[in-house]
Structure formats: structure tokens, C-alpha cells
Short mmCIF file of C-alpha atoms in Angstrom, two decimals:
data_model
loop_
_atom_site.label_atom_id
_atom_site.label_comp_id
_atom_site.label_asym_id
_atom_site.label_seq_id
_atom_site.Cartn_x
_atom_site.Cartn_y
_atom_site.Cartn_z
CA UNK A 1 362.80 22.86 163.92
CA UNK A 2 361.80 26.48 163.38
CA UNK A 3 364.28 29.33 163.54
CA UNK A 4 365.26 30.89 166.85
CA UNK A 5 363.38 33.95 168.06
CA UNK A 6 365.46 37.13 167.81
CA UNK A 7 367.13 38.62 170.89
CA UNK A 8 365.78 41.86 172.42
CA UNK A 9 367.41 44.14 174.96
CA UNK A 10 365.07 45.34 177.69
CA UNK A 11 365.07 48.79 179.33
CA UNK A 12 362.86 49.65 182.31
CA UNK A 13 362.02 53.01 183.84
CA UNK A 14 361.65 52.38 187.53
CA UNK A 15 359.64 55.43 188.54
CA UNK A 16 358.55 58.72 187.09
CA UNK A 17 361.44 61.04 186.52
CA UNK A 18 364.19 58.44 186.19
CA UNK A 19 365.73 57.33 182.89
CA UNK A 20 365.17 53.89 181.36
CA UNK A 21 367.87 51.48 182.46
CA UNK A 22 369.07 48.32 180.76
CA UNK A 23 367.92 45.31 182.81
CA UNK A 24 368.66 42.34 180.57
CA UNK A 25 367.58 40.59 177.42
CA UNK A 26 365.11 38.01 176.16
CA UNK A 27 363.96 36.21 173.03
CA UNK A 28 360.63 37.02 171.36
CA UNK A 29 359.18 36.71 167.85
CA UNK A 30 358.18 40.40 167.63
CA UNK A 31 358.16 43.67 169.55
CA UNK A 32 354.71 43.15 171.01
CA UNK A 33 355.62 39.75 172.46
CA UNK A 34 358.96 41.15 173.62
CA UNK A 35 357.08 43.71 175.73
CA UNK A 36 354.79 40.98 177.10
CA UNK A 37 357.74 38.77 177.99
CA UNK A 38 359.64 41.70 179.50
CA UNK A 39 356.65 42.35 181.74
CA UNK A 40 356.75 38.75 183.01
CA UNK A 41 360.51 38.36 183.25
CA UNK A 42 361.64 41.77 184.52
CA UNK A 43 358.73 43.45 186.34
CA UNK A 44 357.23 40.83 188.65
CA UNK A 45 357.77 43.07 191.69
CA UNK A 46 356.72 46.55 190.60
CA UNK A 47 360.14 47.27 189.13
CA UNK A 48 358.82 49.53 186.41
CA UNK A 49 356.30 51.94 184.98
CA UNK A 50 357.58 51.84 181.41
CA UNK A 51 359.33 49.27 179.18
CA UNK A 52 361.46 49.79 176.08
CA UNK A 53 362.62 46.88 173.95
CA UNK A 54 365.16 47.08 171.13
CA UNK A 55 366.36 44.31 168.87
CA UNK A 56 369.86 43.41 170.03
CA UNK A 57 371.03 43.35 166.42
CA UNK A 58 370.07 47.01 166.00
CA UNK A 59 372.31 48.19 168.83
CA UNK A 60 375.78 49.43 167.93
CA UNK A 61 378.34 49.32 170.74
CA UNK A 62 381.84 50.64 171.23
CA UNK A 63 384.44 47.90 171.32
CA UNK A 64 386.69 47.26 174.34
CA UNK A 65 389.72 47.72 172.06
CA UNK A 66 388.71 51.34 171.36
CA UNK A 67 388.59 52.17 175.04
CA UNK A 68 391.74 54.30 175.01
CA UNK A 69 390.96 56.17 171.81
CA UNK A 70 387.45 56.95 173.04
CA UNK A 71 388.01 57.83 176.65
CA UNK A 72 391.62 58.94 176.92
CA UNK A 73 390.89 62.52 175.76
CA UNK A 74 388.60 63.14 178.72
CA UNK A 75 391.15 61.74 181.19
CA UNK A 76 393.60 64.49 180.34
CA UNK A 77 391.08 67.27 180.91
CA UNK A 78 390.97 67.21 184.66
CA UNK A 79 390.10 70.93 184.70
CA UNK A 80 386.58 69.88 183.74
CA UNK A 81 386.07 68.79 187.33
CA UNK A 82 385.23 71.54 189.82
CA UNK A 83 387.75 70.13 192.32
CA UNK A 84 390.53 71.26 189.94
CA UNK A 85 390.06 74.81 191.32
CA UNK A 86 390.75 74.97 195.06
CA UNK A 87 388.79 77.76 196.72
CA UNK A 88 389.78 79.64 199.86
CA UNK A 89 387.78 78.63 202.92
CA UNK A 90 386.43 82.11 203.49
CA UNK A 91 384.86 82.26 200.03
CA UNK A 92 381.32 80.84 200.26
CA UNK A 93 378.72 79.62 197.80
CA UNK A 94 381.10 78.39 195.11
CA UNK B 1 374.36 25.01 194.57
CA UNK B 2 372.72 24.58 191.27
CA UNK B 3 375.97 23.75 189.49
CA UNK B 4 377.89 20.72 190.72
CA UNK B 5 381.09 19.27 189.34
CA UNK B 6 381.68 21.86 186.64
CA UNK B 7 384.48 20.61 184.40
CA UNK B 8 387.20 23.20 183.67
CA UNK B 9 389.10 20.95 181.27
CA UNK B 10 392.31 21.84 183.12
CA UNK B 11 393.91 19.42 185.54
CA UNK B 12 396.34 21.88 187.11
CA UNK B 13 396.88 25.60 187.44
CA UNK B 14 399.37 27.23 185.10
CA UNK B 15 402.22 29.07 186.78
CA UNK B 16 402.78 32.74 186.00
CA UNK B 17 405.56 31.79 183.53
CA UNK B 18 403.34 29.34 181.70
CA UNK B 19 400.66 31.93 181.02
CA UNK B 20 400.69 33.79 177.69
CA UNK B 21 400.77 37.60 177.78
CA UNK B 22 397.04 37.78 177.09
CA UNK B 23 396.30 35.19 179.77
CA UNK B 24 398.45 37.04 182.29
CA UNK B 25 396.74 40.36 181.58
CA UNK B 26 393.39 38.61 181.91
CA UNK B 27 394.32 37.07 185.28
CA UNK B 28 395.63 40.42 186.52
CA UNK B 29 392.27 42.04 185.73
CA UNK B 30 390.47 39.33 187.68
CA UNK B 31 392.90 39.67 190.61
CA UNK B 32 392.27 43.42 190.60
CA UNK B 33 388.55 42.78 190.90
CA UNK B 34 387.71 44.18 187.46
CA UNK B 35 384.72 42.44 185.86
CA UNK B 36 385.14 40.64 182.56
CA UNK B 37 382.50 41.67 180.04
CA UNK B 38 381.12 39.79 177.03
CA UNK B 39 383.25 41.50 174.39
CA UNK B 40 386.52 41.32 176.36
CA UNK B 41 389.18 38.79 175.43
CA UNK B 42 389.05 35.67 177.61
CA UNK B 43 390.82 32.29 177.58
CA UNK B 44 388.86 29.63 175.77
CA UNK B 45 388.73 27.41 178.85
CA UNK B 46 387.24 30.27 180.91
CA UNK B 47 384.52 30.76 178.29
CA UNK B 48 383.74 27.05 178.07
CA UNK B 49 383.71 26.54 181.82
CA UNK B 50 381.39 29.49 182.31
CA UNK B 51 379.01 28.25 179.62
CA UNK B 52 378.90 24.91 181.43
CA UNK B 53 378.43 26.46 184.86
CA UNK B 54 375.84 29.09 183.90
CA UNK B 55 373.82 26.74 181.71
CA UNK B 56 373.83 24.05 184.40
CA UNK B 57 372.54 26.69 186.76
CA UNK B 58 369.86 27.81 184.25
CA UNK B 59 368.74 24.23 183.56
CA UNK B 60 368.40 23.68 187.32
CA UNK B 61 366.04 26.64 187.62
CA UNK B 62 363.91 25.30 184.77
CA UNK B 63 363.83 21.65 185.90
CA UNK B 64 363.35 22.89 189.47
CA UNK B 65 359.84 23.98 188.52
CA UNK B 66 358.77 20.37 187.99
CA UNK B 67 358.86 18.98 191.56
CA UNK B 68 356.85 21.98 192.75
CA UNK B 69 354.46 21.88 189.80
CA UNK B 70 353.41 18.52 191.23
CA UNK B 71 351.62 20.33 194.10
CA UNK B 72 350.00 23.34 192.38
CA UNK B 73 346.62 21.65 191.98
CA UNK B 74 346.77 20.15 195.46
CA UNK B 75 347.94 23.11 197.55
CA UNK B 76 345.93 23.18 200.79
CA UNK B 77 344.53 26.71 200.35
CA UNK B 78 344.06 29.25 197.57
CA UNK B 79 346.65 31.50 199.24
CA UNK B 80 349.26 28.72 199.29
CA UNK B 81 348.47 27.92 195.69
CA UNK B 82 348.97 31.54 194.59
CA UNK B 83 352.27 31.71 196.52
CA UNK B 84 353.49 28.44 195.00
CA UNK B 85 352.61 29.64 191.50
CA UNK B 86 354.48 32.91 192.10
CA UNK B 87 357.53 30.99 193.27
CA UNK B 88 357.45 28.69 190.25
CA UNK B 89 357.13 31.71 187.95
CA UNK B 90 360.21 33.20 189.65
CA UNK B 91 362.16 30.00 188.89
CA UNK B 92 361.29 30.37 185.21
CA UNK B 93 362.48 33.98 185.37
CA UNK B 94 365.73 32.94 187.04
CA UNK B 95 366.31 30.39 184.30
CA UNK B 96 365.79 33.10 181.68
CA UNK B 97 368.21 35.59 183.32
CA UNK B 98 370.82 32.84 183.37
CA UNK B 99 370.27 31.63 179.81
CA UNK B 100 370.72 35.25 178.67
CA UNK B 101 373.99 35.48 180.61
CA UNK B 102 375.22 32.22 179.03
CA UNK B 103 374.29 33.48 175.56
CA UNK B 104 376.61 36.48 175.93
CA UNK B 105 379.43 33.91 175.75
CA UNK B 106 378.49 32.96 172.20
CA UNK B 107 376.20 29.95 172.61
CA UNK B 108 372.60 30.03 171.35
CA UNK B 109 369.46 29.44 173.41
CA UNK B 110 368.43 26.58 171.14
CA UNK B 111 371.80 24.86 171.59
CA UNK B 112 371.51 25.19 175.36
CA UNK B 113 368.00 23.73 175.40
CA UNK B 114 368.99 20.93 173.02
CA UNK B 115 371.79 19.92 175.41
CA UNK B 116 369.37 19.83 178.33
CA UNK B 117 366.79 17.81 176.41
CA UNK B 118 369.30 15.28 175.09
CA UNK B 119 370.65 14.68 178.59
CA UNK B 120 374.09 16.02 177.63
CA UNK B 121 373.90 18.97 180.03
CA UNK B 122 373.49 18.44 183.75
CA UNK B 123 371.22 20.12 186.27
CA UNK B 124 371.34 19.98 190.07
CA UNK B 125 370.96 16.53 191.62
CA UNK B 126 368.38 17.88 194.08
CA UNK B 127 365.58 17.99 191.50
CA UNK B 128 365.74 14.25 190.93
CA UNK B 129 364.05 13.53 194.24
CA UNK B 130 360.26 13.08 194.43
CA UNK B 131 357.86 15.49 196.16
CA UNK B 132 355.69 13.06 198.10
CA UNK B 133 353.71 15.34 200.43
CA UNK B 134 352.71 18.98 200.78
CA UNK B 135 355.38 19.33 203.48
CA UNK B 136 357.96 18.83 200.74
CA UNK B 137 356.99 22.28 199.39
CA UNK B 138 358.02 23.65 202.77
CA UNK B 139 361.25 21.65 202.94
CA UNK B 140 362.24 22.63 199.40
CA UNK B 141 361.72 26.37 199.90
CA UNK B 142 363.49 26.28 203.25
CA UNK B 143 366.39 23.87 202.54
CA UNK B 144 366.83 23.83 198.77
CA UNK B 145 366.36 27.54 198.15
CA UNK B 146 368.23 28.14 201.42
CA UNK B 147 371.24 26.22 200.08
CA UNK B 148 370.94 28.00 196.74
CA UNK B 149 371.08 31.40 198.47
CA UNK B 150 374.26 30.47 200.35
CA UNK B 151 375.85 29.55 197.05
CA UNK B 152 374.55 32.42 194.99
CA UNK B 153 375.34 35.35 197.28
CA UNK B 154 379.12 35.04 196.72
CA UNK B 155 378.49 34.64 192.96
CA UNK B 156 377.08 38.19 192.89
CA UNK B 157 380.80 39.15 193.10
CA UNK B 158 382.08 36.67 190.50
CA UNK B 159 384.41 37.80 187.74
CA UNK B 160 382.00 37.60 184.79
CA UNK B 161 379.79 40.71 184.61
CA UNK B 162 376.65 39.26 183.00
CA UNK B 163 376.67 36.28 185.42
CA UNK B 164 377.16 38.47 188.48
CA UNK B 165 374.34 40.80 187.41
CA UNK B 166 372.00 37.83 186.88
CA UNK B 167 372.93 36.54 190.36
CA UNK B 168 372.12 39.90 191.94
CA UNK B 169 368.60 39.77 190.47
CA UNK B 170 368.15 36.15 191.52
CA UNK B 171 369.32 36.74 195.09
CA UNK B 172 366.93 39.65 195.53
CA UNK B 173 364.02 37.34 194.76
CA UNK B 174 365.25 34.18 196.43
CA UNK B 175 364.64 35.05 200.06
CA UNK B 176 360.88 35.07 199.40
CA UNK B 177 361.30 31.41 198.41
CA UNK B 178 363.15 30.41 201.56
CA UNK B 179 360.75 32.29 203.83
CA UNK B 180 357.55 30.91 202.29
CA UNK B 181 359.05 27.43 202.75
CA UNK B 182 359.84 27.98 206.42
CA UNK B 183 356.38 29.48 206.85
CA UNK B 184 354.85 26.21 205.54
CA UNK B 185 357.04 24.25 207.99
CA UNK B 186 356.03 26.49 210.94
CA UNK B 187 352.34 26.07 210.11
CA UNK B 188 352.68 22.28 209.91
CA UNK B 189 354.68 22.12 213.15
CA UNK B 190 351.99 24.09 214.97
CA UNK B 191 349.28 21.81 213.59
CA UNK B 192 348.17 18.29 214.48
CA UNK B 193 350.59 15.50 215.40
CA UNK B 194 350.05 14.09 211.92
CA UNK B 195 350.97 17.41 210.27
CA UNK B 196 354.09 17.72 212.39
CA UNK B 197 355.06 14.18 211.42
CA UNK B 198 354.72 15.21 207.75
CA UNK B 199 357.10 18.10 208.36
CA UNK B 200 359.59 15.76 210.09
CA UNK B 201 359.41 13.28 207.22
CA UNK B 202 360.04 16.02 204.63
CA UNK B 203 363.02 17.32 206.62
CA UNK B 204 364.46 13.82 206.95
CA UNK B 205 364.16 13.12 203.23
CA UNK B 206 365.43 16.50 201.98
CA UNK B 207 368.26 17.10 204.47
CA UNK B 208 370.95 15.00 202.82
CA UNK B 209 370.04 15.83 199.20
CA UNK B 210 370.14 19.54 200.18
CA UNK B 211 373.67 19.14 201.60
CA UNK B 212 374.70 17.34 198.40
CA UNK B 213 373.77 20.45 196.42
CA UNK B 214 377.12 21.97 197.43
CA UNK B 215 378.93 19.36 195.35
CA UNK B 216 381.69 16.87 196.17
CA UNK B 217 383.91 17.26 199.23
CA UNK B 218 386.88 19.59 198.78
CA UNK B 219 389.24 16.62 198.68
CA UNK B 220 387.37 15.19 195.67
CA UNK B 221 386.79 18.54 193.96
CA UNK B 222 389.31 18.50 191.11
CA UNK B 223 388.08 21.61 189.28
CA UNK B 224 387.97 23.98 192.24
CA UNK B 225 391.45 25.48 192.07
CA UNK B 226 391.06 26.79 188.53
CA UNK B 227 387.52 28.05 189.14
CA UNK B 228 388.69 29.82 192.29
CA UNK B 229 391.56 31.48 190.44
CA UNK B 230 389.12 32.72 187.81
CA UNK B 231 386.79 33.91 190.59
CA UNK B 232 383.80 32.00 189.32
CA UNK B 233 383.86 30.06 192.58
CA UNK B 234 384.53 32.10 195.70
CA UNK B 235 384.26 29.59 198.55
CA UNK B 236 384.91 25.87 198.69
CA UNK B 237 382.08 23.30 198.66
CA UNK B 238 382.76 22.24 202.24
CA UNK B 239 382.89 25.81 203.55
CA UNK B 240 379.48 26.60 202.08
CA UNK B 241 378.03 23.27 203.24
CA UNK B 242 379.20 24.01 206.78
CA UNK B 243 377.56 27.43 206.58
CA UNK B 244 374.27 25.74 205.62
CA UNK B 245 374.44 23.28 208.53
CA UNK B 246 375.33 26.04 211.00
CA UNK B 247 372.44 28.28 210.01
CA UNK B 248 369.86 25.50 209.70
CA UNK B 249 370.31 23.57 212.97
CA UNK B 250 368.85 26.40 215.11
CA UNK B 251 365.99 26.73 212.61
CA UNK B 252 365.22 23.00 213.04
CA UNK B 253 365.30 23.43 216.81
CA UNK B 254 362.88 26.37 216.63
CA UNK B 255 360.41 24.19 214.71
CA UNK B 256 360.68 21.58 217.50
CA UNK B 257 361.67 18.89 215.01
CA UNK B 258 364.25 16.19 215.58
CA UNK B 259 367.63 16.63 213.90
CA UNK B 260 367.76 14.57 210.69
CA UNK B 261 371.32 13.39 211.41
CA UNK B 262 372.24 11.86 214.82
CA UNK B 263 375.86 12.97 214.32
CA UNK B 264 374.96 16.69 214.44
CA UNK B 265 376.68 18.12 217.50
CA UNK B 266 378.02 21.58 218.40
CA UNK B 267 381.80 21.65 218.33
CA UNK B 268 382.92 24.53 220.55
CA UNK B 269 386.52 24.18 219.49
CA UNK B 270 385.75 24.64 215.79
CA UNK B 271 382.86 27.01 216.44
CA UNK B 272 380.74 24.93 214.04
CA UNK B 273 378.34 22.00 214.11
CA UNK B 274 379.85 18.60 213.33
CA UNK B 275 377.72 16.41 211.12
CA UNK B 276 377.72 12.94 209.60
CA UNK B 277 379.25 11.68 206.38
CA UNK B 278 377.32 12.23 203.16
CA UNK B 279 376.47 9.16 201.09
CA UNK B 280 378.70 10.05 198.15
CA UNK B 281 377.78 6.94 196.25
CA UNK B 282 374.18 8.17 196.14
CA UNK B 283 375.35 11.64 195.03
CA UNK B 284 377.33 10.28 192.07
CA UNK B 285 374.54 7.87 191.13
CA UNK B 286 371.99 10.70 190.98
CA UNK B 287 374.40 12.86 188.94
CA UNK B 288 374.91 9.97 186.53
CA UNK B 289 371.18 9.81 185.89
CA UNK B 290 370.21 7.05 188.28
CA UNK B 291 368.32 9.07 190.90
CA UNK B 292 364.70 8.36 191.79
CA UNK B 293 363.25 10.82 189.22
CA UNK B 294 365.93 11.58 186.59
CA UNK B 295 364.12 9.94 183.69
CA UNK B 296 360.73 11.29 184.65
CA UNK B 297 361.98 14.87 185.03
CA UNK B 298 363.67 14.92 181.64
CA UNK B 299 360.68 13.26 179.98
CA UNK B 300 358.29 15.83 181.46
CA UNK B 301 360.54 18.71 180.44
CA UNK B 302 360.92 17.47 176.84
CA UNK B 303 357.17 16.84 176.56
CA UNK B 304 356.37 20.38 177.75
CA UNK B 305 358.79 21.78 175.17
CA UNK B 306 357.46 19.61 172.33
CA UNK B 307 353.83 20.27 173.23
CA UNK B 308 354.51 24.02 173.06
CA UNK B 309 356.18 23.88 169.64
CA UNK B 310 352.99 24.64 167.66
CA UNK B 311 352.42 27.74 169.79
CA UNK B 312 355.94 29.06 169.35
CA UNK B 313 355.69 28.41 165.61
CA UNK B 314 352.34 30.22 165.45
CA UNK B 315 353.80 33.30 167.18
CA UNK B 316 356.65 33.33 164.69
CA UNK B 317 354.29 32.91 161.72
CA UNK B 318 352.20 35.79 163.03
CA UNK B 319 355.27 37.99 163.42
CA UNK B 320 356.43 37.17 159.87
CA UNK B 321 352.97 37.93 158.48
CA UNK B 322 352.80 41.28 160.26
CA UNK B 323 356.19 42.11 158.78
CA UNK B 324 354.97 41.21 155.30
CA UNK B 325 351.81 43.31 155.70
CA UNK B 326 353.86 46.26 156.81
CA UNK B 327 356.07 45.96 153.73
CA UNK B 328 353.17 45.73 151.26
CA UNK B 329 351.15 48.51 152.95
#
């Protein structure tokens, strides 16, 4: 039997102005077929106006074990949120 | 649903003391409603059970195309034919979403397909019944997809992220299937006496197999406790089956058809319809491979796959050649 088609991750932009969003994955022999398959599998009901495909093997992801090291620093900087600074009621437009 | 009798490999639940630290942390995440993602640690039995459940579900979507494919060339109008084709294409899509979800657990697409084709992996018993008349297209959309929806909606909240996301996509598309089926039934029931009789016959034949889709009775369901604890099963088989009966009886009455089970009767005390006993012997026989169409379905599926091999190979050869040309250019 021949080798398995590589895995592609599929990203769809739903309408003009919005960012591409990951919708799922599929197997295809090359990028052109991956786009064709993505059209059939992920946009049967006008879900998109643009498709990106990327080989799954080319995507580098953070690992769940690094969660603390990566995201802890931002947890301690609550002053980055505007609600950290209570404003008096009579002060408007802030 | 599309997965029946999913083996967990565990005969009883472990107590809190019996769980390892990792297992306890895992269970606490599930209890807190936090989704498990592909790269997270998970117990081996959870992974294996999910692969079985999701692949069984995927295989059902793929094999489920076959009974309907039987009527594509004989649909009564061009409009019905286009609708049926769109529904069958959706089933293929649903199979693909689910295979992708299963693959995140570390099993390959080729392995999954090989297990289906060898008969090792199961698919839903419902697809081993024949589609004898056009009315069966109505009964299947209405009752089979109707049962599938009841089962799949809770799974949108299951503990495994990729599975729950696949279920959300599937559920969004599934109500088209149920409605087009009921629409076929309404048209037949408003037609000639002969057409209405066809609708009645399809209802009578598909009623019990549709109720069997929910799996064995709770008393006989040995794997449920573990699956429920892992939140890959959110309601019991009998609860969901009751929900199906309760919502369908008024729909049968609207069509003006006779109830397919003389034991169906409103029970005011329970607030549910009572109904007759399922023929469990038939259910287990069909699951074992002895239903009316098991051999034919698998044969047709394997033939379609084998007949398409040259095309898949050609696409791959073309892709390799393009790659070579790019390198030498």
C-alpha cells in the first residue's frame, strides 16, 4: 500500500475583516489538493471567503508542561487591565 | 447513537485511593469541566476508549452513506436527488471531522480504515438494515438522524476537546438531515393511499432499529459507569432512548400514521411514553455481523476504497513529481 497522505491544518476566514481561524485538519497529497479538500470538508455552507492550509508537521506548538513558565508572568501583572485603576463616578470618559 | 457498546477495558471504577496522583489530577480536571486536549497527559484506558468510540462514530458516518447511496439514481425528483446528495456529502464530512479527532489521540488514518475494512472495528447497527423504498430515505433522515442528534448534542460538552469540537460542527449540520427526512414523510403522507402506506411501512421497519441505536439497556451496559466518570458519555442509553420516543410520538401523530408499537402509551405518572420491549437478541446479532446487510455493506465499502486506490496513488505521484521539479528548477 502507498504511504499515507500528510496531515494539513485548515484555517478559514469567515468574512471580510475577520482573522483566519483554525477549523480542523485533513489529509491531502499536496497544498493544492489540501485547499480543494478544505473547500469540500469545511465550507459547504458559506463558512468562508478565504482558506489557508499549513502542513501539520510545520507547526510548532507550546507544550502543556510549559504553561506556567509561559503564562505565569502575565498573571502577576494585573495592572495591565484597566479595571486595576478604579475611577471616581464623577470622572467621565475614562 | 453511532457508537454502541464501547469497551472501556475496565470492569469497575477505581476509588479515589486507588487512583495514582496523575490519574487523580486528571479526574479533577474533568470534574471541574476543563477540557482535555491532545497533548495533555491522559490515562491509557481513556485514550484507548476514546479511539474506539470516536472511530466507531466516524465509521458509522462513512458506512451510513451506503444505504442512502442506494436511492440517489432513483430519487423521485431532481430536487430530492440534489438534497440527498448534499446529505450524503455531509455524512462524508462528518466522518472526516471525526477521523481527524481520533487521530489526535495518536492513531493513523490508515490504521483506522484498515480496522473498518477488516471488520475489526464496529459501526452502528442501524446501517445494516436495507433501504427498500424511497420512503426509507424519509424514515432514515427523520428517525436515524433524529436519534443521532439526541446522542450528539450532549457530546458537544464531552471532556475531550477535539471530539467536542467535531460534535459541535456535526450538530450544526445534522438538523438539515432530520428535517429533510420529515419533509419526505409529510409529502408521502399527503399523497395517495399507496404513498402513505409506503411511509407507514418505512416507519414500521425503522422504528425498532432506530431505538436500538442508543445501545443496550442500562442494566446491561457494563461500560457506562467509567465512560460517565470520564464525561465521554453524559446520559444513560435508556434516558436518551426515552427522549427519542417522547419527541417522536407526537411527530408520528401529526403525520397521521399508526404507532409502530402497540405498547406505546402516555404514562401521566412518569410524564413519559411507555413503550414495548426491544428485541435484544436481534440487536446483538446485528452487532455481531449477522444483520440483513452487514456483509454487503462492508463489501461495498472495501470495493469503493480499493477501486479508488489508483486515483489516490496518482495524486501522490503527481505531488512527488511537482516536488522534484521544484527542487531541480
